[in-house]
Amino acid sequence: MNGIRIGQGLPAGLEQAVTARPLELRQGQVITGRVNKYFTNNMAEIQVGSQKVLAELSTALNTDKNYLFQVQDGDGKLALKVLSPISPVNNDANTDTLLEQWSLPNTKEMKQLTSMLLKENLPLSGEVLSLAGKWMKESADSPKAIDTIKEMIQRELPFTEKVFASLMAVREGSSMNSLAGKLLNELSGSPSVSPKLQTVLKELATGKNIDLPDASVIKEQLQKLLHTIGYSYEHELLHAKTDGGKGAPEWNLLKPLLLEFLKTDAPTHVKELAAALTDKVTGMQLLSQETGPIMQLMLQFPLHFQNHSMDATMQYSGRKTKDGKIDSDYCRILFYLDLAHLKETAIDMQIQHRIVNITVFNKNHEIEPLMKGMIHGLQEKMKDVQYTLSSLEFKSFQEDKLDKPDLGLHKLMPAYYKGVDYKV
């Protein structure tokens, strides 16, 4: 299936706030745009994607055509130099122009990447394309590499190989649960390896089953699990009152323990497993962003249900309250599952004014009548926590554009249902 773009589908009223972030342009970058109107002193309003920028043009241009512009030094003003008109019927000509401009190889992968960035109205530069070309060449999966590079540019993440590797680790197949298990097997019995690292890996790879019936216990278990992985490690390190930070490596958290292990002289193949697991965690941290009052969180963690182990990944999109806390009245939470019986399943939960609408996506239409029998019980459970269930709907993956992403998100279900998996 086609992967969905990370961050798509924000709650109503939030998407506009995210996309309204001002466009940041740097000298040497190339963008596609159209002149909307002219002002005095060669100033013009340029349409770049969904945003408008005010810029000084070196040449008078038609207002009915798209152009390739290069950002110039304008003494404190945004200055644009036209490179060429955009060909609406021959995109190859546009990519060829840029690759030649920057003396970059005119390969199939480079043309695909450049063409995609132009179509998405994303700023690009010779330096960015040169680095991207190197990473794509070294990657075993060019399409995923291209999607990752696009993600980095869209989110304005540092354009470094480490960030690229971390985001690729999120997209690639090995689960956190699997990596933890493999690394634990390699380290078992080694006296030179930190016992704390082995303990944390064992907890992740073969941890206790989540206690489904008790919601308060679930919350406590998940909070402990997320803390153990080290998602908040850097934040805690920043605020820790330790003697010069010397206490940080003593924390029983996966990420700092892995970082310490990577400094050792362990065999290369073992360090590669540790690096892949570290990148998984870092990638999720990079995908969690705050833009003003808007917050997006991506979390992935191993879960164990009824002797079935899987990775769970959750995407939260919402806003913060005035005191900086998550606003639980307005948000959207996406879960993607790969369950033992139902296989690929996605759950989309949207909350507005504490009114909840849930959509379950799956290929198997047989679960639809089962869901109808769960509505009353779910309504009562939500009333207990001051929410109102408005709808519980089934959709096939083929009926909607919401396809399972490369991440594979999982949903925590409150009760076991024999032969089906878990109740909603």
C-alpha atoms as one frame of an Amber mdcrd trajectory, in Angstrom:
protein
   0.000   0.000   0.000   1.007   3.606  -0.438   2.368   5.223   2.695   0.549
   8.242   4.075   2.570  11.358   4.628   3.570  11.758   8.243   1.624  14.668
   9.648  -1.280  14.577   7.192  -4.842  14.926   8.409  -4.793  17.407  11.270
  -7.987  18.183  13.166 -10.282  20.827  11.717  -8.909  24.287  12.389  -5.393
  23.026  13.081  -4.168  22.252   9.569  -4.360  25.890   8.529  -2.340  26.938
  11.551   0.435  24.486  10.644   0.594  25.286   6.937   0.552  29.030   7.667
   4.149  28.940   8.931   6.097  31.630   7.031   8.241  30.408   4.162  11.928
  30.708   5.070  14.192  31.238   2.070  17.993  31.296   1.995  20.444  32.693
  -0.505  21.136  30.304  -3.379  17.909  28.326  -3.035  15.678  27.784  -6.052
  11.887  27.967  -5.895   9.021  27.873  -8.368   6.599  30.778  -8.333   4.233
  33.029 -10.223   4.010  36.835 -10.178   0.634  37.927  -8.793   1.096  41.683
  -9.086   3.722  44.422  -9.224   4.442  47.317  -6.890   6.866  50.222  -7.188
  10.666  49.865  -7.156  10.638  46.423  -8.864   8.825  44.860  -5.910   6.297
  42.114  -6.656   4.011  39.689  -4.880   5.105  36.134  -5.728   2.894  33.090
  -5.234   4.982  30.150  -3.978   2.727  27.163  -3.462   0.024  28.225  -1.006
   2.044  31.170   0.323   2.737  34.684  -0.917   6.069  36.469  -0.557   7.131
  40.018  -1.321  10.323  40.127  -3.371  12.430  42.366  -5.555  12.689  41.118
  -9.146  15.655  41.793 -11.389  13.542  41.344 -14.536   9.968  42.220 -15.482
   7.956  39.021 -15.944   4.542  37.968 -17.174   1.878  37.418 -14.529   0.403
  34.366 -16.243   3.442  32.068 -16.142   5.377  30.045 -13.562   9.122  30.604
 -13.286  12.180  29.140 -11.635  13.615  31.751  -9.253  16.922  31.790  -7.393
  17.162  33.623  -4.069  19.739  36.433  -4.163  21.321  38.758  -1.607  19.054
  41.814  -1.643  20.574  43.973   1.129  18.037  42.888   3.693  15.234  42.386
   1.177  14.199  39.171  -0.529  15.567  39.375  -4.070  14.756  36.823  -6.771
  16.565  36.176 -10.028  14.621  34.385 -12.746  16.387  31.306 -14.118  13.846
  30.170 -16.687  10.113  29.858 -17.299   8.574  26.625 -16.012   7.539  24.298
 -18.805   4.002  23.092 -17.969   4.219  20.206 -20.455   7.866  19.173 -20.132
   8.965  18.744 -16.534  12.167  17.033 -17.692  13.288  20.349 -19.145  12.867
  22.021 -15.754  14.879  19.358 -13.908  17.550  19.310 -16.614  17.941  23.076
 -16.233  18.627  22.800 -12.514  20.901  19.765 -12.656  22.973  21.480 -15.328
  22.979  24.736 -13.343  24.541  22.932 -10.361  26.724  20.500 -12.345  24.949
  17.492 -10.826  24.628  14.035 -12.424  21.531  13.678 -14.594  20.580  10.253
 -13.222  17.100   8.754 -12.998  17.025   9.125  -9.205  18.246  12.736  -9.274
  15.648  13.633 -11.887  12.895  11.975  -9.827  13.908  13.854  -6.685  14.304
  17.221  -8.412  11.016  16.831 -10.269   9.180  15.923  -7.062  10.592  18.919
  -5.163   9.595  21.259  -7.990   6.058  19.871  -8.096   5.738  20.266  -4.319
   6.975  23.895  -4.527   9.737  23.129  -2.038  12.905  25.243  -1.976  16.010
  23.405  -3.167  19.672  24.119  -3.694  22.710  22.545  -5.289  24.094  21.638
  -1.870  20.853  19.912  -0.855  20.611  17.955  -4.105  24.279  16.970  -3.939
  23.893  15.523  -0.429  20.580  13.914  -1.351  22.157  12.280  -4.390  24.884
  10.762  -2.213  22.351   9.370   0.279  20.106   7.955  -2.445  23.090   6.247
  -4.064  23.989   4.573  -0.765  20.382   3.611   0.029  18.908   0.243  -0.908
  15.453   1.795  -1.308  15.447   4.919  -3.508  11.682   5.637  -3.224  11.882
   5.639   0.593  15.023   7.750   0.436  13.253  10.304  -1.779  10.261  10.429
   0.582  12.607  10.885   3.543  14.483  13.737   1.856  11.171  15.417   1.061
  10.158  15.040   4.724  13.395  16.660   5.890  12.884  19.671   3.617   9.198
  20.055   4.453   9.876  19.966   8.185  13.004  22.139   7.859  15.066  19.552
   9.738  18.872  19.759   9.764  19.984  18.397   6.397  22.552  15.959   7.756
  23.300  12.301   7.177  22.460  11.489  10.817  18.964  12.969  10.494  18.477
  11.160   7.178  19.561   7.837   8.731  17.238   8.319  11.714  14.194   9.014
   9.534  15.053   6.115   7.225  15.209   3.851  10.295  11.614   4.830  11.085
  10.474   3.952   7.559  12.399   0.713   7.192  11.027  -2.688   8.121  12.828
  -3.879  11.278  10.647  -3.255  14.315  11.897  -1.848  17.598  10.837  -5.098
  19.248  12.830  -7.160  16.734  15.950  -4.982  16.964  15.877  -5.095  20.768
  15.569  -8.897  20.680  18.429  -9.342  18.201  20.698  -7.002  20.128  19.856
  -8.751  23.396  20.811 -12.116  21.879  24.152 -10.720  20.730  24.929  -9.231
  24.142  23.699 -12.080  26.353  26.429 -13.541  28.493  28.924 -10.784  27.722
  30.406  -9.558  31.028  31.792  -6.397  29.418  28.342  -5.096  28.441  26.393
  -2.885  30.815  23.924  -5.028  32.801  21.554  -2.047  32.724  21.467  -2.099
  28.913  20.734  -5.819  28.886  17.963  -5.343  31.464  16.297  -2.582  29.432
  16.579  -4.586  26.192  15.042  -7.619  27.883  12.180  -5.481  29.170  11.475
  -4.188  25.655  11.949  -7.460  23.780  10.174  -9.809  26.184   8.239  -7.460
  28.447   5.064  -8.201  30.357   1.703  -8.216  28.623  -0.197  -4.951  28.904
  -2.965  -5.253  31.514  -5.934  -4.583  29.211  -8.924  -4.486  31.583  -7.551
  -1.755  33.859  -7.247   1.613  32.062  -5.329   3.247  34.924  -2.770   0.440
  34.861  -2.432   0.727  31.063  -1.652   4.439  31.388   0.975   3.803  34.055
   2.584   0.953  32.082   2.762   2.980  28.869   4.206   6.033  30.609   6.918
   3.861  32.153   7.625   2.179  28.806   7.946   5.474  26.893  10.215   6.855
  29.603  12.381   3.713  29.514  12.886   4.052  25.747  14.291   7.528  26.348
  12.021   9.747  24.267  12.375  12.520  26.849  16.053  11.837  27.565  17.432
  15.081  26.098  14.754  17.123  27.847  15.498  15.440  31.165  19.238  15.807
  30.624  18.802  19.529  30.038  16.914  19.939  33.299  18.727  17.339  35.387
  20.471  18.689  38.460  23.491  16.435  38.204  27.168  17.093  38.700  28.096
  18.302  35.235  25.720  15.777  33.661  27.744  12.843  35.002  24.587  11.198
  36.292  22.970  10.924  32.862  24.712   7.696  31.734  23.539   6.041  34.950
  19.890   6.447  33.988  18.166   3.197  33.082  16.991   4.549  29.735  17.502
   2.826  26.411  18.781   5.742  24.355  21.612   6.968  26.628  22.657   3.370
  27.323  22.842   2.696  23.575  24.839   5.883  22.997  27.352   4.757  25.610
  27.516   1.278  24.075  28.273   2.740  20.629  31.477   4.224  22.088  32.817
   0.755  22.921  34.905  -1.558  20.724  32.069  -4.060  20.242  31.946  -6.027
  16.954  30.757  -4.014  13.954  27.612  -6.055  13.318  26.521  -5.645  16.945
  27.111  -1.894  16.880  25.075  -1.709  13.666  22.104  -3.221  15.513  22.557
  -0.729  18.345  22.829   2.155  15.876  19.654   1.054  14.071  17.753   0.954
  17.359  19.122   4.363  18.362  18.100   5.790  14.995  14.567   4.430  15.477
  14.199   6.425  18.683  15.853   9.551  17.277  13.717   9.403  14.141  10.531
   9.454  16.195  11.843  12.380  18.214  12.572  14.295  15.000   9.043  13.676
  13.736   7.570  15.156  16.916   7.276  18.890  16.386   5.733  21.981  17.895
   4.702  24.959  15.738   3.401  27.683  18.031   0.397  26.224  19.861   0.247
  23.232  17.505   1.824  19.940  18.585   2.512  16.750  16.645   3.862  13.677
  18.415   5.094  10.406  16.928   5.738   7.540  19.329   6.756   3.961  18.620
   7.112   1.263  21.255   7.025  -2.555  21.603   3.832  -4.058  23.001   3.015
  -7.579  24.121  -0.597  -8.817  24.037  -1.700 -12.377  24.696   1.734 -13.721
  23.691   1.660 -11.597  20.526   4.502  -9.078  20.226   4.345  -6.060  17.960
   5.520  -2.503  17.575   2.958   0.189  18.336   3.257   3.613  16.773   0.916
   6.491  17.503   0.549   9.878  15.841  -1.019  12.700  17.829  -1.964  16.048
  16.273  -3.442  18.740  18.479  -2.883  21.990  20.249  -1.619  23.102  23.621
  -3.521  24.952  26.296  -2.352  28.339  27.585  -0.356  26.640  30.333   1.470
  24.442  27.791  -0.419  21.199  28.393  -2.044  18.990  25.748  -5.591  20.129
  24.965  -7.566  16.908  25.266 -10.752  18.602  24.001  -9.443  19.062  20.452
  -7.091  16.565  18.827  -6.672  13.753  16.333  -4.964  10.466  17.112  -4.041
   7.901  14.469  -3.160   4.312  15.330  -1.964   1.685  12.835  -1.994  -1.985
  13.741  -0.579  -5.215  12.388  -2.602  -7.651  14.482  -2.349 -11.435  14.505
  -5.779 -12.064  12.947  -6.938  -8.767  11.436  -3.500  -7.887  10.049  -3.168
  -4.277   8.850  -5.629  -2.059  10.679  -5.800   1.695  11.221  -7.874   3.607
  13.747  -8.538   7.306  13.283  -9.931   9.070  16.364 -10.971  12.718  16.027
 -12.024  14.792  19.024 -13.827  18.147  18.851 -15.376  19.708  21.995 -14.832
  16.268  23.671 -17.083  14.690  21.020 -15.367  11.636  19.542 -15.621  10.216
  16.017 -13.794   6.931  15.356 -13.088   5.330  11.981 -11.588   1.840  11.721
  -9.782   0.936   8.495  -9.226  -2.679   7.455  -9.446  -4.916   4.392 -11.811
  -7.333   6.165 -15.459  -6.204   6.006 -16.454  -8.978   8.439 -15.439  -6.849
  11.409 -18.084  -4.198  10.617 -21.028  -6.039  12.277 -18.796  -6.857  15.269
 -18.076  -3.156  15.713 -21.790  -2.318  15.841 -22.187  -4.578  18.855 -19.472
  -2.655  20.689 -20.933   0.842  20.328 -22.984   0.871  23.549 -20.134  -0.402
  25.713 -17.729   2.095  24.182 -20.195   4.944  24.735 -20.456   4.054  28.414
 -16.677   3.827  28.830 -16.255   7.252  27.231 -18.903   8.778  29.474 -16.828
   7.651  32.437 -14.021   9.968  31.270 -16.316  12.822  30.155 -16.230  12.131
  26.399 -19.184  11.545  24.050 -18.946   8.977  21.263 -20.624  10.424  18.170
 -19.792   7.731  15.609 -17.959   4.442  15.117 -17.471   3.779  11.410 -15.770
   1.093   9.310 -13.960   1.815   6.047 -11.933  -0.370   3.739  -8.432   0.828
   2.952  -9.481   0.868  -0.703 -12.402   3.216   0.063 -10.232   5.916   1.532
  -6.846   7.489   0.901  -5.744   6.620   4.432  -3.335   3.752   3.743  -0.994
   2.106   6.191   2.279   4.067   6.280   5.737   2.577   6.337   5.732   3.020
  10.119   3.039   0.476  11.008   1.056   2.051  13.841  -0.721  -0.119  16.410
  -3.739   0.398  18.639  -4.045  -0.550  22.270  -7.361  -2.417  22.683  -9.207
  -2.739  26.037 -10.339  -6.387  25.828  -9.471  -9.616  24.066 -11.826 -11.052
  21.451 -11.136 -14.663  20.539 -10.352 -15.229  16.870 -10.553 -11.550  15.991
  -7.873  -9.818  18.117  -9.027  -7.054  20.422 -12.218  -5.106  20.880 -12.284
  -1.412  20.044
